[in-house]
mmCIF file of C-alpha atoms and ligand atoms in Angstrom:
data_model
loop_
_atom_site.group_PDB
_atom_site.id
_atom_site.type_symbol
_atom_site.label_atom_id
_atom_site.label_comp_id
_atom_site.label_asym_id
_atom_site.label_seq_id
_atom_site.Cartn_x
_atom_site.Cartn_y
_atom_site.Cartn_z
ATOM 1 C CA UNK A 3 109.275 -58.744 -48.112
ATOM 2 C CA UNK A 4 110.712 -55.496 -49.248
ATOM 3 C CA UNK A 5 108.608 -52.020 -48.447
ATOM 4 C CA UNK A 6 105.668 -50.540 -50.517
ATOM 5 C CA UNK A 7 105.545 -47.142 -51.351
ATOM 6 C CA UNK A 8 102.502 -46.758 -49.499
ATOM 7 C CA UNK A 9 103.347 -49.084 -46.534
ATOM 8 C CA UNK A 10 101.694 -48.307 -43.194
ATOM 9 C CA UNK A 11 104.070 -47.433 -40.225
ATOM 10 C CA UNK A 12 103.281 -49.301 -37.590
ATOM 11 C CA UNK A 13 104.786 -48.956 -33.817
ATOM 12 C CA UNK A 14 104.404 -51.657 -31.156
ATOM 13 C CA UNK A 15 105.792 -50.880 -27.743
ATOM 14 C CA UNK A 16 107.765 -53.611 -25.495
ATOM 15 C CA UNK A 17 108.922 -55.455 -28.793
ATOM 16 C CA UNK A 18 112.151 -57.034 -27.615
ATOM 17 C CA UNK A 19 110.617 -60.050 -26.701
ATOM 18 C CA UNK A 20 107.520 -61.804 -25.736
ATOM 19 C CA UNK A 21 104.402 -61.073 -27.060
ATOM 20 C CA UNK A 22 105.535 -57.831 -28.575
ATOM 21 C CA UNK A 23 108.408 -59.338 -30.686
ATOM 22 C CA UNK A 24 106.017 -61.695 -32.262
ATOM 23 C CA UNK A 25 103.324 -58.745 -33.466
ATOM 24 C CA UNK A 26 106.085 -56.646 -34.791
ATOM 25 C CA UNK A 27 107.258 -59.700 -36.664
ATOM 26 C CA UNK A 28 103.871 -60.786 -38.019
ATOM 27 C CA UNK A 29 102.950 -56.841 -38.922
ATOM 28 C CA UNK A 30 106.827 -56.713 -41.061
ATOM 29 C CA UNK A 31 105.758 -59.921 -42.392
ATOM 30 C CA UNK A 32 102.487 -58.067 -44.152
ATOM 31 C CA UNK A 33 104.233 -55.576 -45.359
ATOM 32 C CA UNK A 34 104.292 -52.753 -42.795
ATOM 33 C CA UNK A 35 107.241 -50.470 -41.715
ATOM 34 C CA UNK A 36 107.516 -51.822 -38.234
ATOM 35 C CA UNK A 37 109.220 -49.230 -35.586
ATOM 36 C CA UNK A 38 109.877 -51.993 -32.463
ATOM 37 C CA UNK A 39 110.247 -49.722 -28.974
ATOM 38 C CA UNK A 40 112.396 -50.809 -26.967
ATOM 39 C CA UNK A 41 113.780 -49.556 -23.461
ATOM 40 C CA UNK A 42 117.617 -48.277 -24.086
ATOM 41 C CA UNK A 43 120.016 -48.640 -26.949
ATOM 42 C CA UNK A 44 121.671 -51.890 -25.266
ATOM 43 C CA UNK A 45 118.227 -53.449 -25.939
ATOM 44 C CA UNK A 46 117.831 -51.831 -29.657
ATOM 45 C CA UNK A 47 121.091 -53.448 -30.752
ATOM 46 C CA UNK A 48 119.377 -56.872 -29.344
ATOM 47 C CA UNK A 49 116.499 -56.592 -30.815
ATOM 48 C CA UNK A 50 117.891 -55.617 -33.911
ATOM 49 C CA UNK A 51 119.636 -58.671 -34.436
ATOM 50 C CA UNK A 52 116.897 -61.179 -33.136
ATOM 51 C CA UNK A 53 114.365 -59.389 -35.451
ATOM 52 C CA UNK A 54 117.262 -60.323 -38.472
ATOM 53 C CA UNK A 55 117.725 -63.488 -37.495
ATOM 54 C CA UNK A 56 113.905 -63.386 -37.481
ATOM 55 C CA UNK A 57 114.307 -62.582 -41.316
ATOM 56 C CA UNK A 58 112.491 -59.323 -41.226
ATOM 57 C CA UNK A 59 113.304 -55.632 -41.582
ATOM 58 C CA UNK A 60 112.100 -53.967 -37.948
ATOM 59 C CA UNK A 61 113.454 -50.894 -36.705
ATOM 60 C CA UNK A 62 113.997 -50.599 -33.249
ATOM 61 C CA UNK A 63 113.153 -47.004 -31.536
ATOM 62 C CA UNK A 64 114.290 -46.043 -27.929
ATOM 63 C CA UNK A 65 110.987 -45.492 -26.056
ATOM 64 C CA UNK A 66 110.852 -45.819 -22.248
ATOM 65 C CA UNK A 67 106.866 -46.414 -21.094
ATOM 66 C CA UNK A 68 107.687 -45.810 -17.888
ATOM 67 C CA UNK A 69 108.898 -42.276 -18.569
ATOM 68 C CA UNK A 70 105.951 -40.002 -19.703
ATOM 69 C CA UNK A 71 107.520 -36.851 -19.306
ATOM 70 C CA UNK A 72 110.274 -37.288 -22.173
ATOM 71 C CA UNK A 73 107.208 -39.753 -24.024
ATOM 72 C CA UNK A 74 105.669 -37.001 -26.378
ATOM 73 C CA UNK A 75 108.511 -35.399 -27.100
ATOM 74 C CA UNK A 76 109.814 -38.451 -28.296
ATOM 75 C CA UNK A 77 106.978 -39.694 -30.256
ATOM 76 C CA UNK A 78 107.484 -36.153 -32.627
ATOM 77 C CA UNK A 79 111.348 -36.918 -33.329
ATOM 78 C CA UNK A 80 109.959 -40.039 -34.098
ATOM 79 C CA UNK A 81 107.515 -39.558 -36.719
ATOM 80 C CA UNK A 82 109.652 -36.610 -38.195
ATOM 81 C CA UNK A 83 112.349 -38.945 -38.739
ATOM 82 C CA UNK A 84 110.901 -41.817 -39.541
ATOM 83 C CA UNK A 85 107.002 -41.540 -41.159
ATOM 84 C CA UNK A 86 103.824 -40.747 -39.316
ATOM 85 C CA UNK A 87 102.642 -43.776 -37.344
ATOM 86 C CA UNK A 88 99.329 -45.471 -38.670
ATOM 87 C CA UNK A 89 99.209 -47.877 -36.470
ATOM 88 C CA UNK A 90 100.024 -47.975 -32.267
ATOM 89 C CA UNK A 91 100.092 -51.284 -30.394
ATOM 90 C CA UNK A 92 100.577 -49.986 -26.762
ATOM 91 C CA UNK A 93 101.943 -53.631 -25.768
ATOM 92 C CA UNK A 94 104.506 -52.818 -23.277
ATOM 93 C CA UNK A 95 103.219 -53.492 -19.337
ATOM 94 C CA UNK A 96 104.746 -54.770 -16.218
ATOM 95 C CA UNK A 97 103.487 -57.641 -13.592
ATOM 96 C CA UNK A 98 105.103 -56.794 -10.224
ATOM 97 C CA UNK A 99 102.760 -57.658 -7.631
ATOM 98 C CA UNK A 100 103.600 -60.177 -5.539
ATOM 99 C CA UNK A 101 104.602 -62.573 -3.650
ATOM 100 C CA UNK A 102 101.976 -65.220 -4.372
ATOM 101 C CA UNK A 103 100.543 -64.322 -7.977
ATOM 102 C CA UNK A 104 97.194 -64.840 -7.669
ATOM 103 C CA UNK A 105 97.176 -65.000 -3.851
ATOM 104 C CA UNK A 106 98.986 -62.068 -3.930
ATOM 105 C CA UNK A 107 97.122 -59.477 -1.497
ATOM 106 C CA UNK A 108 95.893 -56.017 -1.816
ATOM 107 C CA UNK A 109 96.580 -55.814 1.953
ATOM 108 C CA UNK A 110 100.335 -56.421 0.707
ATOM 109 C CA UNK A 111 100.892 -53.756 -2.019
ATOM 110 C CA UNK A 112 103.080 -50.964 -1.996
ATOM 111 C CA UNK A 113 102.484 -47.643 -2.928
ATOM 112 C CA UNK A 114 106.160 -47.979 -4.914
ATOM 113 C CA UNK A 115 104.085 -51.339 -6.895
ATOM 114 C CA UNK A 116 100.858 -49.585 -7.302
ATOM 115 C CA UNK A 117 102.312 -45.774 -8.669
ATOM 116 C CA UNK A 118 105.424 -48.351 -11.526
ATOM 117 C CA UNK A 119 102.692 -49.750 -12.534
ATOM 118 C CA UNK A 120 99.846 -47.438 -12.946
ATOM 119 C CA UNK A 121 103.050 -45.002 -15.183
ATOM 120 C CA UNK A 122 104.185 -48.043 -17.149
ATOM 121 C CA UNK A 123 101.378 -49.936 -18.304
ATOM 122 C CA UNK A 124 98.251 -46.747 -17.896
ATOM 123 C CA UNK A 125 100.071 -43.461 -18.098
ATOM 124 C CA UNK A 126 102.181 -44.310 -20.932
ATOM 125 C CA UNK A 127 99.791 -45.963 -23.451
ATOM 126 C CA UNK A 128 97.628 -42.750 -22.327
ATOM 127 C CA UNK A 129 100.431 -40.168 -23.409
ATOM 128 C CA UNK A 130 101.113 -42.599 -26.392
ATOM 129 C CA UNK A 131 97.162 -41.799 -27.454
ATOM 130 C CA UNK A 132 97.518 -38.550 -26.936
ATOM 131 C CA UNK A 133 100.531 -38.104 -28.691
ATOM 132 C CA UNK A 134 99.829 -39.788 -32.222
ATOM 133 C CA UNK A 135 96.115 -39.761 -32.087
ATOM 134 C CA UNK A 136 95.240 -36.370 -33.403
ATOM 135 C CA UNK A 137 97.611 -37.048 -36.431
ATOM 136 C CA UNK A 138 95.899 -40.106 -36.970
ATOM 137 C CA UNK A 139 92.535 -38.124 -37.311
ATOM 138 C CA UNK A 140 94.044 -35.153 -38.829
ATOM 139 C CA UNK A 141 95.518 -37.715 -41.514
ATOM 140 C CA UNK A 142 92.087 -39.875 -41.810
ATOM 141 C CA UNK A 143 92.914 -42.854 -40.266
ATOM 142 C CA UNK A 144 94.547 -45.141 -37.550
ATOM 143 C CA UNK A 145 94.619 -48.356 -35.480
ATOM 144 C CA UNK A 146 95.017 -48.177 -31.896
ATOM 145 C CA UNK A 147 95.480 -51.801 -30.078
ATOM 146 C CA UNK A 148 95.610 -51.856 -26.213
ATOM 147 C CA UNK A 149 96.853 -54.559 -25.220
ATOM 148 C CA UNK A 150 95.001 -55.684 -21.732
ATOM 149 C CA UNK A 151 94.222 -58.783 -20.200
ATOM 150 C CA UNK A 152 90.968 -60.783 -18.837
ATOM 151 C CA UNK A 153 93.243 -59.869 -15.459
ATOM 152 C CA UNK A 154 91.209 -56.211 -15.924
ATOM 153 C CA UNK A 155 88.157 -57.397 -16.455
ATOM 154 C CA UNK A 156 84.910 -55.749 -13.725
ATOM 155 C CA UNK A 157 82.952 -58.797 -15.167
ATOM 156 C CA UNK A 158 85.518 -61.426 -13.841
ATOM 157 C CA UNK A 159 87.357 -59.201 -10.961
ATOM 158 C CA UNK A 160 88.515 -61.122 -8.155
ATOM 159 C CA UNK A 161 91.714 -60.903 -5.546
ATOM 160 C CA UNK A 162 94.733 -61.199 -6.159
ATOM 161 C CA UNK A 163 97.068 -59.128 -8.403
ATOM 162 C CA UNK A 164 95.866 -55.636 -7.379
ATOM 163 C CA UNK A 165 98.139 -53.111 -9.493
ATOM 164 C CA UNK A 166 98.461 -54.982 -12.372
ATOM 165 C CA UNK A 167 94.774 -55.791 -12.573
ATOM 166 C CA UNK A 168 93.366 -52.083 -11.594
ATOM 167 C CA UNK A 169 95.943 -51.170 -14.396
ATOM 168 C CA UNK A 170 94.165 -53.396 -17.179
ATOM 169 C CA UNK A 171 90.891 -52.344 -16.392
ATOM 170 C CA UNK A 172 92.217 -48.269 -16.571
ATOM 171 C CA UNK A 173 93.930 -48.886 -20.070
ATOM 172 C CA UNK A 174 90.000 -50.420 -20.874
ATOM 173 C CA UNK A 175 88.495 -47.268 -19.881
ATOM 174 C CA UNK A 176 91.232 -45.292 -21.910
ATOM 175 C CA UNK A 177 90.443 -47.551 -24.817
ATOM 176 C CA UNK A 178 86.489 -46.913 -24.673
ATOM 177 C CA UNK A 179 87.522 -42.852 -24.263
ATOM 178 C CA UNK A 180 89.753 -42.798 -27.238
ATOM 179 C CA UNK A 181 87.408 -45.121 -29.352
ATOM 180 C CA UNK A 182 84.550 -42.484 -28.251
ATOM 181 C CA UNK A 183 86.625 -39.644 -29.775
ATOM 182 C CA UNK A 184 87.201 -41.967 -32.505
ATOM 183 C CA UNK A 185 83.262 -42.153 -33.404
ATOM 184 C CA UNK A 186 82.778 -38.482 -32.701
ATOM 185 C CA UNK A 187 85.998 -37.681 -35.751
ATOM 186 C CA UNK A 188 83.762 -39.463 -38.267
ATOM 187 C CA UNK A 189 87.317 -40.758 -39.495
ATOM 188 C CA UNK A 190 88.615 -44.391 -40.330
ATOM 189 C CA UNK A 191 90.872 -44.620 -36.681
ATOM 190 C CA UNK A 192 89.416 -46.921 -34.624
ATOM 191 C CA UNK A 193 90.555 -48.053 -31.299
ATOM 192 C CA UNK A 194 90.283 -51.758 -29.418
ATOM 193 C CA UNK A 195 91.585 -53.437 -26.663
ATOM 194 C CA UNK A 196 92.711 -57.053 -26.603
ATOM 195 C CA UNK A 197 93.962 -60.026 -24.059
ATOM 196 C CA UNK A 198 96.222 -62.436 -25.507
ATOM 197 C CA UNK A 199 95.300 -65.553 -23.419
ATOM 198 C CA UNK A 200 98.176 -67.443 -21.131
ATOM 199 C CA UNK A 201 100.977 -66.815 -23.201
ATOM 200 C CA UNK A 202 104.575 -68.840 -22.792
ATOM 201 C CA UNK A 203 106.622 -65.679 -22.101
ATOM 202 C CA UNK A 204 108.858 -63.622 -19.207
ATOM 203 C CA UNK A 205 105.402 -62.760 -17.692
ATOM 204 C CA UNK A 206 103.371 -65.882 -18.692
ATOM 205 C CA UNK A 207 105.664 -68.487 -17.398
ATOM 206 C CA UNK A 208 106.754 -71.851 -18.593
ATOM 207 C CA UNK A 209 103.486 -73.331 -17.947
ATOM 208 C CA UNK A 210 101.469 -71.083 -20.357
ATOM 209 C CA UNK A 211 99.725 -73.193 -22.977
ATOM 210 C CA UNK A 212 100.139 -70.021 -25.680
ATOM 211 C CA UNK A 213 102.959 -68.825 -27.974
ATOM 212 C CA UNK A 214 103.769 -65.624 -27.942
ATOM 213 C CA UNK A 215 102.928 -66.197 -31.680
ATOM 214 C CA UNK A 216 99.695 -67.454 -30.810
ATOM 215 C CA UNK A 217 99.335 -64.580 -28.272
ATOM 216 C CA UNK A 218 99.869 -61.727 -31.317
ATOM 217 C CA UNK A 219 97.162 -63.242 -33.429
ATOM 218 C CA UNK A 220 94.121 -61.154 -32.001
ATOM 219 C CA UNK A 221 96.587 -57.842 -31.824
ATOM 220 C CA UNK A 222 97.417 -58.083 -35.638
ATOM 221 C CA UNK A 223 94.078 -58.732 -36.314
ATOM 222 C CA UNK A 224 92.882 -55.378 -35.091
ATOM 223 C CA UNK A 225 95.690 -53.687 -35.859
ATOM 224 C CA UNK A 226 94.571 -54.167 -39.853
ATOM 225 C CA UNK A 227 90.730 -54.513 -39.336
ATOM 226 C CA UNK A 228 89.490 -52.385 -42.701
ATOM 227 C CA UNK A 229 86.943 -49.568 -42.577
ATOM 228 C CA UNK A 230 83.830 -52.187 -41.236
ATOM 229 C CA UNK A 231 85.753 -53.407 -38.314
ATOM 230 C CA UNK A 232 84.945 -52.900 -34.622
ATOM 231 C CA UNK A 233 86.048 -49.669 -32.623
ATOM 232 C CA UNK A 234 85.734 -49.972 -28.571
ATOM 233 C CA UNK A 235 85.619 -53.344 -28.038
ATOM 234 C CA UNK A 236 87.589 -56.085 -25.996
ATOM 235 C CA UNK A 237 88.694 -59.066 -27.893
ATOM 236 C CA UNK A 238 90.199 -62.005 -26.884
ATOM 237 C CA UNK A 239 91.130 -65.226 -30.046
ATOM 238 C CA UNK A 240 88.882 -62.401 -32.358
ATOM 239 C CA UNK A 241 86.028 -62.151 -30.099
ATOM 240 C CA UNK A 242 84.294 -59.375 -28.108
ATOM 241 C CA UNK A 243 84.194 -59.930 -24.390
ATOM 242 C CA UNK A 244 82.600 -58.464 -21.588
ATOM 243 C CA UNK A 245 84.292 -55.963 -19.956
HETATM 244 N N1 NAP B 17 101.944 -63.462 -21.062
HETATM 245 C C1 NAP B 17 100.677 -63.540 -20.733
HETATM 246 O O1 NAP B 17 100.168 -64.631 -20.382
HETATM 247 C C2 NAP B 17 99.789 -62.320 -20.788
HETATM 248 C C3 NAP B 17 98.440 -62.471 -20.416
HETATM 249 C C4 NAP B 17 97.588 -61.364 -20.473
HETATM 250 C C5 NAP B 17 98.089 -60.148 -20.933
HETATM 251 N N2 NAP B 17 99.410 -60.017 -21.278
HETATM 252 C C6 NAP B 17 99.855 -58.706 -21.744
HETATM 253 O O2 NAP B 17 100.578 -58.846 -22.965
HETATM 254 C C7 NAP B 17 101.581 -57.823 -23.072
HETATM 255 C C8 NAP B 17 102.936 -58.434 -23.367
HETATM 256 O O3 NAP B 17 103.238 -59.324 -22.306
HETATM 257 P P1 NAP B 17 104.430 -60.397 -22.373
HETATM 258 O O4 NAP B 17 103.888 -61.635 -21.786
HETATM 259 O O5 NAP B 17 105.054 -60.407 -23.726
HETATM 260 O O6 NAP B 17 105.432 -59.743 -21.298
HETATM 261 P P2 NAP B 17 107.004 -59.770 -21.171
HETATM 262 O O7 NAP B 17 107.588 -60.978 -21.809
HETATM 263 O O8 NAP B 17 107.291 -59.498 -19.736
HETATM 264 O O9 NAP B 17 107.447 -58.504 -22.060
HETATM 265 C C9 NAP B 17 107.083 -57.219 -21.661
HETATM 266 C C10 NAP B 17 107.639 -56.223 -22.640
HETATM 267 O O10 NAP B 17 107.315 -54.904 -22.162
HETATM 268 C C11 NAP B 17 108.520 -54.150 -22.103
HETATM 269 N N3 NAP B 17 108.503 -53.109 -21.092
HETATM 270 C C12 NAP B 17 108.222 -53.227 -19.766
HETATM 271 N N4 NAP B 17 108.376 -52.030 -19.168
HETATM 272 C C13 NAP B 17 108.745 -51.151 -20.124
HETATM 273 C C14 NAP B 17 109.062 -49.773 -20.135
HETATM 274 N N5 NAP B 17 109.064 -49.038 -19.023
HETATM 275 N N6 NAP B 17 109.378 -49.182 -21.319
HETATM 276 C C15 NAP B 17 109.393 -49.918 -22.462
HETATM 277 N N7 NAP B 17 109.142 -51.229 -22.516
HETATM 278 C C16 NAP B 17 108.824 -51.829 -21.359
HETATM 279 C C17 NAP B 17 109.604 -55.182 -21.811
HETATM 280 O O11 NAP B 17 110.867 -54.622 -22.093
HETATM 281 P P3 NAP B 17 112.206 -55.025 -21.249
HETATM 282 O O12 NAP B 17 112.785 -56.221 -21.932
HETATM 283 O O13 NAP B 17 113.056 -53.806 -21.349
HETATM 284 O O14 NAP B 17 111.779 -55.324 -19.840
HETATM 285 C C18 NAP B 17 109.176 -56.291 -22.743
HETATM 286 O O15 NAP B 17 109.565 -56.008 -24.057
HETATM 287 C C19 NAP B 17 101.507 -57.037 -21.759
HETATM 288 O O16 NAP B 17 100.693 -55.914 -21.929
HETATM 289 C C20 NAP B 17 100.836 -58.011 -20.806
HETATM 290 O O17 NAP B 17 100.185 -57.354 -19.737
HETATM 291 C C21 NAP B 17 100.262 -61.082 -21.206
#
């Protein structure tokens, strides 16, 4: 579908693959100018061809989570070359605790599992916020979607993946902050986090029952929510769950 004048620029982080690749595709597919981060150059030339032989016009930008120091400055080359971004889907995160998955003890983390963690998948949506929030507000409006997992949730927390889990529930709490700042603007940007269910991907496994198309459903959703829609909540198939 070829680009509106008035298109919204949306920009969805870790969208090489997975779960990621499937919301930039859907968001192209309604019309948005879809910017795809991805981690190097090798992986934008990838993507760039999986996302035409996915028979939609994404543009793949070089954007390393896990990197927060180089992250804003980034993010401004990025919206002065391309267009401001309307909409953020901080998507990208990493799983590496282990051994053992779910049996996978606290009593066995590293600090080196705990600290790649906490900067990929909590420091980096935060500086992603920061960055291309205020233009958001200056500009009127925005979408921020979080993407978490019931793996953060206080309501369900039990043992077993420690950093990726304590991760989850800190990008919640960064969600409710920026959705309070939200409110207090008075402006259309609104700001939600998300899980995607077990979803069939890198992370997921083979066993998952979900597509990663399945698993961007919720994601798209409240990345075009109009004006009524929710701001600080946690959704999961479109509905609010307890954090
Ligand atoms: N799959 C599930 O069942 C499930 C369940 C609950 C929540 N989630 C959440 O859903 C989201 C997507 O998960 P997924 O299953 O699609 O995972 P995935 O297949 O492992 O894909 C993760 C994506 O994040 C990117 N990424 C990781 N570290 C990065 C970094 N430092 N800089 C930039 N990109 C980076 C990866 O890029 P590379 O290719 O460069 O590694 C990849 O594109 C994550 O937030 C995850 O926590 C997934």
């Amino acid at each position: 579908m070829p680009l509106t004048e008035d298109a919204k620029t949306a920009l969805v982080t870790g969208a090489n693959r997975g779960i990621g690749f499937a919301i930039a595709r859907q968001l192209a597919v309604q019309g948005f100018r879809v910017l795809a981060g991805v981690r190097s150059r090798e992986k934008a030339v990838i993507a760039s061809e999986a996302f035409e032989k996915a028979g939609v016009m994404v543009t793949p930008v070089v954007l390393n989570m896990a990197d927060a120091g180089r992250l804003a400055a980034a993010l401004t080359e990025l919206e002065l070359s391309h267009s401001p971004i309307d909409v953020l889907v901080n998507n990208a995160a990493i799983l590496i605790d282990g051994p053992g998955g779910f049996s996978s003890s606290l009593f066995d983390m590293t600090d080196e599992t705990f600290r790649r963690t906490w900067e990929t998948n909590v420091l980096g949506p935060a500086v992603m916020m920061r960055s291309l929030m205020p233009g958001m507000l200056t500009r009127g409006y925005g979408r921020v979607v979080n993407m978490s997992s019931l793996a953060g949730q206080l309501s369900g927390m039990g043992k077993g993946y420690p950093a990726y889990r304590v991760s989850k529930t800190a990008l919640n709490a960064l969600t409710r902050i920026a959705a309070g700042e939200a409110a207090a603007s008075g402006t259309d940007v609104k700001v939600n986090s998300c899980s995607p269910g077990w979803v069939r991907t890198a992370m997921g496994g083979n066993d998952a029952p979900r597509s990663p198309e399945q698993g961007a459903e919720t994601a798209v959703w409240l990345a075009t929510i109009d004006s009524e829609g929710p701001n600080g909540g946690f959704f999961q198939d479109k509905e609010e769950q307890p954090w």
